[in-house]
């Protein structure tokens, strides 16, 4: 039972003579473990579901598009619509002018296809930074700068003197154009009501499609009008000019409140959010990846990108080689696809909004249903014996594909947390282009040179499109749960806001965990975990083996990112902050196990611990001197090798290194693990001194009586949930919980 076993139980008033025998205790513990595993499995299967009418955007009367736009103001919609549409003027230029560009540079058809497709990776490189910026700063200036840059590098594409320079100009064009896929949707979703998002985004897609349809005609027409093998250059010189002229208007757009429409629908009114910490990329990815619908959409996008991105370039080469069309004729041949889409897209938008208002899962399924036929229709299109039938099936494919993609943004914006909309879209774009588009482009470029355009595009479409449709349909079944989690988080934040308004600012908890879920892979460890640590309080965090104690500390410090829930420091949300940011705010932990560099001296260990203060040697030396005063044993042997110290002295040194940072909140994981009682007593005296000085502490401790001797309150965890929270003495009086700690092998 460990060095504190019998004495500890006796000290807590537990009569050993009345306790079960060792075999009975082990049997009881085994039963508890089995019951715990069963409960954990049940908890993993449990759904957090709210009634449909409480989900954002579900229920109520349908709003007209005009009314919805009036609520958010027409300016943002008009400016972003115009910029997005003008960007599309240049969109198809590379695909339609591919044969002419290849001839000008003296490279093969497959090379131009690979360049135009592989250069899409730069669109992804732009999507990441653009999404990161969109979640942190005013979005109007981001749009303005990015749109102006896009116009400049679009013109410079026409000045390329070889294939390599052409490739790099497409790089910068793609980076800057990425704002349309990350910043625009985020801003629109926050500006306008949920009930019009389907029609709003399909209007964007429809108008963009008009300009996209004009793009091949204009690009091809300009090339033919200028004439010669270099005529293609003037298409790039001219098509970016309207975007450059309009970019200035974006700087003056009003910045919308993030998530305002979700708040209004779920809570009836918005609330002022606290000054949240910036979002780290790793935290954003972890939270977004925990959304079931987004996880399935990501896989779907990779499969769709595998088929979609090479298809445009391949089609242009096919039209030239099979039917002998020049650039203008190729543009006219693909234009009818936009005509069918113009009729279809408004219907799709109304269909989505009306369906979403009644059943969000059915609305999401519309995307998959539109994609399913394409895997069959594209091979049929390329098997047609004449140009007329080819154009008919091309228009049919464009209609289905355009309708599906027009609904992607209203679908994903519904399930993204409002503060992660930019980065969420960037992640989807990354997988679509990098995992799907680039791979598809490279494979298609190889196949195109080996077996020709017809068989290349048929193979990649037959594989990618049905697979993408399957994962979208699969993910749609989880949308209700994803929306319910948003509702739960909004309610939690509203409750916290009301409580804070009624509480003395001095009484705001130093640390607060609320509704935290965390898993290691497929194994969930924390379930809806919530507890608080008051200022100047010492909290003992106790529990059975695998209860999640150490994991809870990692969540607080940022070493583990929760899939759901909130972490606050002094009332400020730090859920998505990095460990470095949290450390700068005063959160520091002494982890369990070896905590020193054994080959370095005591003083050098402290120098390494004070590395953050190296630029101010006076402050660094002051901190080291302060911890030497706190630990006299260490002060007597500053040059001694740390590996030669006793176990207790090494633990003192590890604690001293943490105390160099003068933490706001100190967390100690397993202070007495493996140490003799006399050493533990010395460490406890130090902890007691810190407590007397008002240090806020969370202590995970293997010894119940040691933890309770120095703590004000205790939280007892079992199977990742709080089973007890209250004064330490009350826990000592709970024989069942005390016995669980003493019989369990500590971990978690």
XYZ file of C-alpha atoms in Angstrom, residues 62-630:
569
model
C -37.527 31.336 -43.793
C -35.970 34.746 -44.499
C -35.751 36.154 -47.992
C -32.296 36.808 -49.390
C -32.974 40.537 -49.584
C -34.088 40.704 -45.934
C -31.053 38.766 -44.786
C -28.651 40.966 -46.722
C -30.332 44.064 -45.333
C -29.673 42.850 -41.774
C -25.944 42.680 -42.356
C -25.739 45.583 -44.810
C -25.278 45.303 -48.576
C -21.774 46.794 -48.755
C -19.821 43.713 -47.617
C -21.804 41.419 -49.897
C -21.415 43.630 -52.975
C -17.679 44.309 -52.558
C -16.736 40.697 -51.848
C -19.008 39.449 -54.634
C -17.352 41.804 -57.111
C -13.820 40.866 -56.019
C -14.547 37.150 -56.104
C -16.127 37.460 -59.550
C -13.285 39.523 -60.987
C -10.749 37.037 -59.651
C -12.582 34.399 -61.678
C -11.812 36.286 -64.887
C -8.280 34.953 -64.693
C -9.254 31.588 -63.256
C -9.427 29.500 -66.429
C -6.743 31.325 -68.388
C -3.986 28.796 -67.701
C -6.213 25.850 -68.580
C -7.565 27.335 -71.812
C -4.215 28.753 -72.960
C -2.181 25.695 -71.938
C -1.307 24.513 -75.464
C -0.140 28.012 -76.476
C 1.915 28.433 -73.299
C 3.529 25.036 -73.800
C 4.421 25.910 -77.393
C 5.854 29.263 -76.346
C 8.130 27.657 -73.756
C 8.887 24.549 -75.800
C 7.570 22.035 -73.260
C 5.144 19.099 -73.536
C 1.397 19.121 -72.883
C 1.897 16.970 -69.797
C 4.415 19.463 -68.417
C 1.981 22.375 -68.630
C -0.754 20.236 -67.044
C 1.588 19.299 -64.208
C 2.697 22.938 -63.735
C -0.810 24.379 -63.716
C -2.053 21.681 -61.334
C 0.994 21.364 -59.079
C 1.166 25.136 -58.708
C -2.125 24.843 -56.840
C -0.037 23.897 -53.827
C 0.731 27.595 -53.599
C -2.975 28.281 -53.275
C -2.771 26.069 -50.178
C 0.301 27.887 -48.895
C -1.709 31.064 -49.163
C -4.834 29.552 -47.580
C -2.998 28.747 -44.340
C -1.663 32.263 -43.618
C -4.865 33.870 -44.912
C -6.994 31.710 -42.628
C -4.663 32.401 -39.700
C -4.941 36.154 -40.290
C -8.719 36.000 -40.783
C -9.194 34.449 -37.330
C -7.125 37.162 -35.606
C -7.448 40.514 -37.362
C -9.866 42.750 -39.252
C -10.676 40.983 -42.457
C -11.349 43.914 -44.802
C -7.699 45.067 -45.034
C -6.580 41.455 -45.535
C -8.911 41.180 -48.527
C -7.725 44.503 -49.948
C -4.012 43.707 -49.748
C -4.437 40.166 -51.065
C -6.621 41.241 -54.002
C -4.157 43.949 -55.065
C -1.287 41.467 -54.882
C -3.267 38.951 -56.941
C -3.812 41.510 -59.691
C -0.105 42.429 -59.788
C 1.200 38.874 -60.096
C -1.497 37.952 -62.582
C -0.063 40.616 -64.878
C 3.490 39.414 -64.204
C 2.486 35.886 -65.283
C 2.246 37.229 -68.813
C 5.830 38.501 -68.564
C 7.287 35.058 -67.797
C 10.227 34.192 -70.102
C 10.341 30.450 -69.372
C 8.375 27.659 -67.698
C 10.178 28.105 -64.361
C 9.368 31.808 -64.115
C 5.803 31.061 -65.195
C 5.576 28.519 -62.378
C 6.714 31.025 -59.755
C 4.345 33.745 -60.958
C 1.524 31.248 -60.554
C 2.872 30.639 -57.053
C 2.376 34.237 -55.930
C -0.934 34.532 -57.759
C -2.217 31.452 -55.936
C -1.018 32.652 -52.523
C -2.815 35.972 -52.847
C -5.972 34.514 -54.426
C -6.395 32.233 -51.382
C -8.188 35.040 -49.533
C -11.324 34.300 -51.570
C -11.584 30.779 -50.140
C -10.673 31.590 -46.522
C -11.256 35.251 -45.640
C -14.370 35.890 -47.769
C -16.481 32.981 -46.396
C -15.504 33.729 -42.802
C -16.529 37.364 -43.165
C -19.792 36.564 -44.941
C -20.818 33.928 -42.386
C -20.334 36.418 -39.548
C -22.044 39.299 -41.379
C -25.265 37.651 -42.570
C -27.924 35.411 -40.937
C -27.651 31.627 -40.991
C -30.957 31.201 -42.815
C -29.711 32.788 -46.068
C -26.249 31.244 -46.261
C -27.232 28.670 -48.872
C -28.672 31.310 -51.207
C -25.938 33.817 -50.413
C -23.040 31.484 -51.151
C -24.745 30.026 -54.238
C -25.274 33.593 -55.480
C -21.544 34.095 -55.050
C -20.900 30.881 -56.931
C -23.410 31.728 -59.658
C -22.088 35.213 -60.361
C -18.549 33.898 -60.100
C -19.498 31.217 -62.584
C -20.694 33.869 -65.040
C -17.298 35.497 -64.872
C -15.631 32.088 -64.889
C -17.553 31.269 -68.063
C -16.374 34.537 -69.562
C -12.788 33.761 -68.531
C -11.985 31.176 -71.211
C -13.793 33.263 -73.827
C -11.959 36.436 -72.846
C -8.604 34.702 -72.379
C -8.921 32.865 -75.679
C -10.395 35.890 -77.445
C -7.581 38.203 -76.321
C -4.970 35.657 -77.424
C -6.563 35.285 -80.867
C -7.095 39.047 -81.222
C -3.448 39.843 -80.444
C -2.358 36.908 -82.583
C 0.864 34.972 -82.823
C 2.389 32.476 -80.421
C 2.807 35.191 -77.771
C -0.799 36.395 -77.803
C -1.561 34.465 -74.624
C 0.536 36.923 -72.610
C -1.924 39.774 -73.111
C -4.679 37.737 -71.494
C -2.773 37.859 -68.208
C -1.762 41.487 -68.664
C -5.379 42.628 -68.968
C -7.538 40.279 -66.881
C -6.173 41.357 -63.495
C -6.811 45.075 -63.999
C -10.450 45.187 -62.733
C -9.448 43.424 -59.512
C -6.701 45.954 -58.851
C -9.177 48.819 -59.297
C -11.699 47.355 -56.818
C -9.295 46.167 -54.105
C -9.226 49.571 -52.356
C -12.913 49.329 -51.398
C -12.239 46.292 -49.179
C -10.227 48.369 -46.701
C -13.379 50.190 -45.582
C -15.612 47.168 -44.914
C -17.158 46.890 -41.433
C -15.743 44.077 -39.288
C -18.605 41.796 -38.115
C -18.826 40.260 -34.654
C -17.678 36.637 -34.804
C -20.479 34.133 -34.335
C -23.141 36.807 -33.798
C -25.902 34.940 -35.657
C -25.270 31.667 -33.826
C -25.493 33.584 -30.551
C -28.706 35.303 -31.581
C -30.405 32.072 -32.673
C -29.300 29.908 -29.734
C -29.301 32.470 -26.926
C -31.741 35.094 -28.179
C -29.042 37.766 -27.967
C -25.319 38.144 -28.328
C -22.819 38.761 -25.563
C -19.447 40.404 -25.295
C -16.746 37.783 -25.541
C -13.725 38.028 -23.286
C -10.306 39.030 -24.552
C -9.364 35.629 -25.905
C -5.800 34.582 -26.580
C -4.667 34.153 -30.209
C -5.308 30.714 -31.650
C -2.369 28.375 -32.165
C -2.284 26.348 -35.371
C -1.987 23.019 -33.543
C -4.914 23.835 -31.265
C -7.046 24.936 -34.209
C -6.293 21.728 -36.104
C -7.074 19.563 -33.074
C -10.409 21.264 -32.459
C -11.422 21.266 -36.138
C -10.396 17.633 -36.599
C -12.701 16.668 -33.729
C -15.728 17.811 -35.797
C -17.081 14.629 -37.372
C -18.577 16.294 -40.450
C -15.385 18.232 -41.169
C -13.242 15.129 -40.745
C -15.302 13.314 -43.362
C -15.427 16.380 -45.616
C -11.641 16.602 -45.477
C -11.250 13.049 -46.752
C -13.920 13.739 -49.370
C -12.128 16.878 -50.543
C -8.882 14.973 -51.007
C -10.677 12.435 -53.206
C -12.533 15.131 -55.172
C -9.353 17.160 -55.659
C -7.674 14.076 -57.106
C -10.277 14.126 -59.881
C -11.101 17.783 -60.222
C -7.886 19.732 -60.585
C -6.270 17.892 -63.506
C -9.562 17.775 -65.429
C -9.551 21.404 -66.613
C -6.127 21.259 -68.244
C -6.738 17.809 -69.703
C -10.036 18.968 -71.241
C -8.303 21.852 -73.023
C -5.660 19.565 -74.543
C -8.355 17.060 -75.525
C -10.392 19.743 -77.337
C -7.309 20.855 -79.264
C -6.066 17.410 -80.226
C -9.410 15.639 -80.780
C -11.402 18.451 -82.398
C -8.663 20.901 -83.497
C -10.040 23.922 -81.592
C -8.082 27.155 -81.147
C -8.090 29.091 -77.814
C -11.283 31.054 -78.562
C -13.107 27.957 -79.787
C -12.035 26.025 -76.688
C -13.438 28.827 -74.533
C -16.753 28.746 -76.391
C -16.913 24.938 -76.097
C -16.766 24.933 -72.270
C -18.958 28.031 -71.835
C -22.341 26.209 -72.033
C -21.533 24.516 -68.739
C -21.944 27.866 -67.073
C -25.350 28.460 -68.629
C -26.892 25.361 -67.072
C -25.304 26.218 -63.771
C -26.813 29.691 -63.768
C -30.259 28.141 -63.807
C -29.409 25.333 -61.383
C -27.467 27.205 -58.689
C -30.312 29.436 -57.422
C -32.517 26.362 -57.105
C -29.807 24.537 -55.157
C -29.387 27.471 -52.767
C -33.107 27.641 -51.993
C -33.196 23.849 -51.664
C -30.342 23.890 -49.152
C -31.770 26.696 -46.988
C -35.274 25.211 -46.913
C -33.938 21.749 -46.071
C -31.462 22.999 -43.469
C -34.218 24.858 -41.646
C -36.018 21.515 -41.182
C -33.189 18.947 -41.052
C -29.486 19.944 -41.263
C -28.372 16.375 -41.960
C -30.534 16.134 -45.084
C -29.210 19.497 -46.245
C -25.610 18.272 -46.022
C -26.494 15.130 -47.969
C -27.445 17.260 -50.978
C -23.728 17.848 -51.668
C -22.943 14.131 -51.824
C -25.981 13.373 -53.974
C -24.907 15.990 -56.532
C -21.394 14.537 -56.751
C -22.379 10.888 -57.169
C -23.320 11.002 -60.898
C -20.136 12.791 -61.985
C -17.921 9.716 -61.658
C -20.023 8.114 -64.406
C -20.837 11.164 -66.513
C -17.202 12.234 -67.103
C -16.162 8.922 -68.749
C -19.336 9.125 -70.862
C -18.458 12.707 -71.851
C -15.016 11.688 -73.132
C -16.434 8.771 -75.085
C -18.753 10.965 -77.176
C -18.129 10.726 -80.940
C -18.665 14.422 -81.776
C -18.151 17.876 -80.310
C -21.859 18.602 -79.784
C -22.432 15.606 -77.497
C -19.153 16.304 -75.728
C -20.343 19.847 -74.927
C -23.751 18.575 -73.721
C -22.215 16.168 -71.212
C -19.577 18.740 -70.243
C -22.383 21.174 -69.386
C -24.191 18.479 -67.391
C -21.064 17.674 -65.380
C -20.353 21.353 -64.765
C -23.902 21.844 -63.498
C -23.735 19.017 -60.954
C -20.201 19.890 -59.858
C -20.877 23.618 -59.591
C -24.044 23.009 -57.592
C -22.211 20.762 -55.129
C -19.321 23.168 -54.637
C -21.656 26.126 -54.213
C -23.030 24.387 -51.099
C -19.701 23.533 -49.491
C -19.237 26.906 -47.802
C -22.701 27.167 -46.193
C -22.278 23.578 -45.017
C -18.865 23.912 -43.383
C -19.441 27.411 -41.988
C -22.392 25.980 -40.058
C -20.236 23.560 -38.043
C -16.989 25.532 -37.661
C -16.506 27.321 -34.319
C -16.807 31.039 -35.234
C -13.236 31.815 -34.168
C -11.853 29.027 -36.369
C -13.664 29.640 -39.640
C -10.648 30.949 -41.522
C -8.265 28.198 -40.448
C -10.977 25.556 -40.843
C -11.450 26.446 -44.495
C -7.667 26.506 -44.942
C -7.390 22.948 -43.614
C -10.062 21.709 -46.027
C -8.304 23.501 -48.884
C -4.988 21.958 -47.914
C -6.289 18.420 -48.123
C -8.206 19.056 -51.312
C -5.262 20.555 -53.156
C -2.216 18.913 -51.575
C -3.534 15.438 -50.853
C -5.857 15.354 -53.842
C -5.088 17.987 -56.447
C -1.302 17.771 -56.562
C -1.311 13.975 -56.460
C -3.997 13.874 -59.136
C -2.108 16.376 -61.271
C 1.155 14.441 -61.123
C -0.553 11.134 -61.873
C -2.685 12.716 -64.595
C 0.376 14.326 -66.186
C 2.065 10.915 -66.372
C -1.048 9.159 -67.670
C -1.716 11.908 -70.186
C 1.646 11.390 -71.861
C 1.309 7.585 -71.716
C -2.328 6.771 -72.540
C -3.820 10.082 -73.668
C -6.343 12.549 -72.320
C -9.510 10.437 -72.713
C -8.454 7.508 -70.557
C -6.559 9.651 -68.043
C -9.506 11.819 -67.069
C -11.934 8.869 -67.099
C -9.809 6.878 -64.658
C -9.254 9.652 -62.124
C -12.916 10.734 -62.210
C -14.261 7.213 -61.761
C -12.097 6.787 -58.649
C -12.222 10.168 -56.959
C -15.782 11.445 -57.350
C -17.733 8.462 -55.933
C -15.281 8.199 -53.037
C -15.724 11.887 -52.201
C -19.525 11.598 -52.370
C -19.469 8.608 -50.010
C -17.546 10.442 -47.278
C -19.767 13.519 -47.520
C -22.886 11.372 -47.102
C -21.214 9.587 -44.212
C -20.271 12.824 -42.476
C -23.774 14.273 -42.903
C -25.075 11.710 -40.423
C -23.015 13.390 -37.659
C -24.013 16.996 -38.275
C -26.674 17.109 -35.564
C -24.068 16.161 -32.950
C -21.592 18.754 -34.271
C -24.214 21.508 -34.107
C -25.224 20.391 -30.612
C -21.670 20.907 -29.408
C -21.767 24.487 -30.699
C -25.004 25.049 -28.774
C -23.460 23.589 -25.629
C -20.408 25.844 -25.868
C -22.543 28.941 -26.447
C -24.683 28.171 -23.396
C -21.588 27.608 -21.273
C -20.069 30.918 -22.319
C -23.318 32.784 -21.701
C -23.646 31.282 -18.222
C -20.049 32.205 -17.461
C -20.600 35.761 -18.697
C -23.648 36.176 -16.429
C -21.816 34.715 -13.456
C -18.852 36.981 -14.016
C -21.109 40.033 -14.196
C -22.525 39.122 -10.783
C -19.167 38.249 -9.206
C -16.564 40.485 -7.657
C -13.632 40.633 -10.130
C -11.326 39.584 -7.299
C -13.257 36.331 -6.966
C -12.899 35.235 -10.589
C -11.267 31.765 -10.532
C -7.568 31.598 -11.303
C -8.137 28.441 -13.360
C -11.374 27.178 -14.844
C -12.034 24.031 -16.882
C -15.509 23.562 -18.339
C -17.006 20.774 -20.505
C -13.570 19.414 -21.437
C -13.318 16.252 -23.542
C -9.921 14.777 -24.391
C -8.785 11.560 -26.070
C -5.516 9.794 -26.740
C -6.246 8.509 -30.230
C -9.496 6.550 -30.042
C -9.417 6.261 -26.244
C -11.295 9.060 -24.498
C -9.775 10.035 -21.149
C -11.675 13.149 -20.036
C -15.461 13.392 -20.243
C -17.173 16.769 -19.794
C -14.572 17.635 -17.153
C -15.037 20.825 -15.189
C -13.563 22.301 -12.006
C -12.154 25.590 -10.741
C -9.148 26.755 -8.766
C -9.572 29.934 -6.769
C -6.928 32.597 -6.414
C -4.360 31.892 -3.651
C -5.838 28.400 -3.200
C -4.070 25.039 -3.074
C -6.160 22.381 -4.814
C -5.441 18.653 -4.527
C -6.289 16.749 -7.712
C -6.761 13.101 -6.756
C -8.149 9.960 -8.299
C -7.737 6.349 -9.203
C -5.377 4.928 -11.795
C -6.071 6.373 -15.248
C -8.563 8.876 -13.870
C -7.097 11.695 -15.992
C -5.280 13.764 -13.347
C -2.054 14.323 -15.246
C -3.999 14.758 -18.487
C -6.040 17.524 -16.858
C -2.790 19.343 -15.992
C -1.608 18.968 -19.586
C -4.857 20.482 -20.833
C -4.369 23.453 -18.501
C -0.790 24.017 -19.649
C -1.613 23.557 -23.346
C 0.431 20.377 -23.774
C -2.836 18.588 -24.588
C -5.534 20.265 -26.706
C -9.120 19.352 -25.780
C -11.521 18.241 -28.485
C -14.247 20.203 -26.720
C -14.530 22.566 -23.791
C -12.979 25.742 -22.402
C -9.868 26.577 -20.370
C -9.701 29.979 -18.683
C -6.967 31.783 -16.747
C -8.226 34.608 -14.524
C -11.401 34.671 -16.634
C -9.539 34.913 -19.945
C -10.132 32.117 -22.474
C -6.839 30.380 -23.289
C -8.246 27.209 -24.873
C -6.386 27.744 -28.151
C -3.258 29.415 -26.743
C 0.143 27.754 -27.090
C 2.068 26.422 -24.066
C 4.555 29.252 -24.576
C 1.803 31.860 -24.402
C 0.396 30.276 -21.251
C 3.821 30.178 -19.648
C 4.240 33.889 -20.386
C 0.931 34.469 -18.578
C 2.208 32.639 -15.492
C 1.092 29.015 -15.930
C 3.924 26.640 -14.984
C 4.050 22.938 -14.164
C 6.520 20.662 -12.421
C 5.990 17.342 -14.208
C 6.418 13.990 -12.507
C 9.586 11.942 -12.931
C 13.148 13.117 -13.570
C 13.218 16.897 -13.813
C 16.892 17.878 -13.954
C 19.810 17.740 -16.367
C 21.949 15.270 -14.480
C 25.238 16.160 -16.253
C 24.939 19.869 -15.448
C 25.713 21.538 -12.154
C 23.000 22.901 -9.894
C 23.779 26.454 -10.986
C 23.838 25.514 -14.683
C 20.465 23.806 -14.305
C 19.098 27.083 -12.982
C 20.791 29.037 -15.784
C 19.083 26.799 -18.317
C 15.782 27.256 -16.498
C 16.261 31.030 -16.635
C 17.099 31.043 -20.348
C 14.028 33.192 -21.082
C 15.637 36.017 -19.065
C 19.094 35.803 -20.657
C 18.845 39.292 -22.158
C 18.519 40.815 -18.687
C 21.341 39.296 -16.664
C 20.453 41.359 -13.597
C 16.890 40.005 -13.527
C 18.135 36.483 -14.226
C 20.612 36.591 -11.344
C 17.932 38.014 -9.038
C 15.639 35.082 -9.814
C 18.403 32.532 -9.212
C 19.341 34.146 -5.913
C 15.696 34.116 -4.871
C 15.312 30.359 -5.385
C 18.623 29.733 -3.578
C 17.071 31.526 -0.595
C 14.041 29.312 -0.950
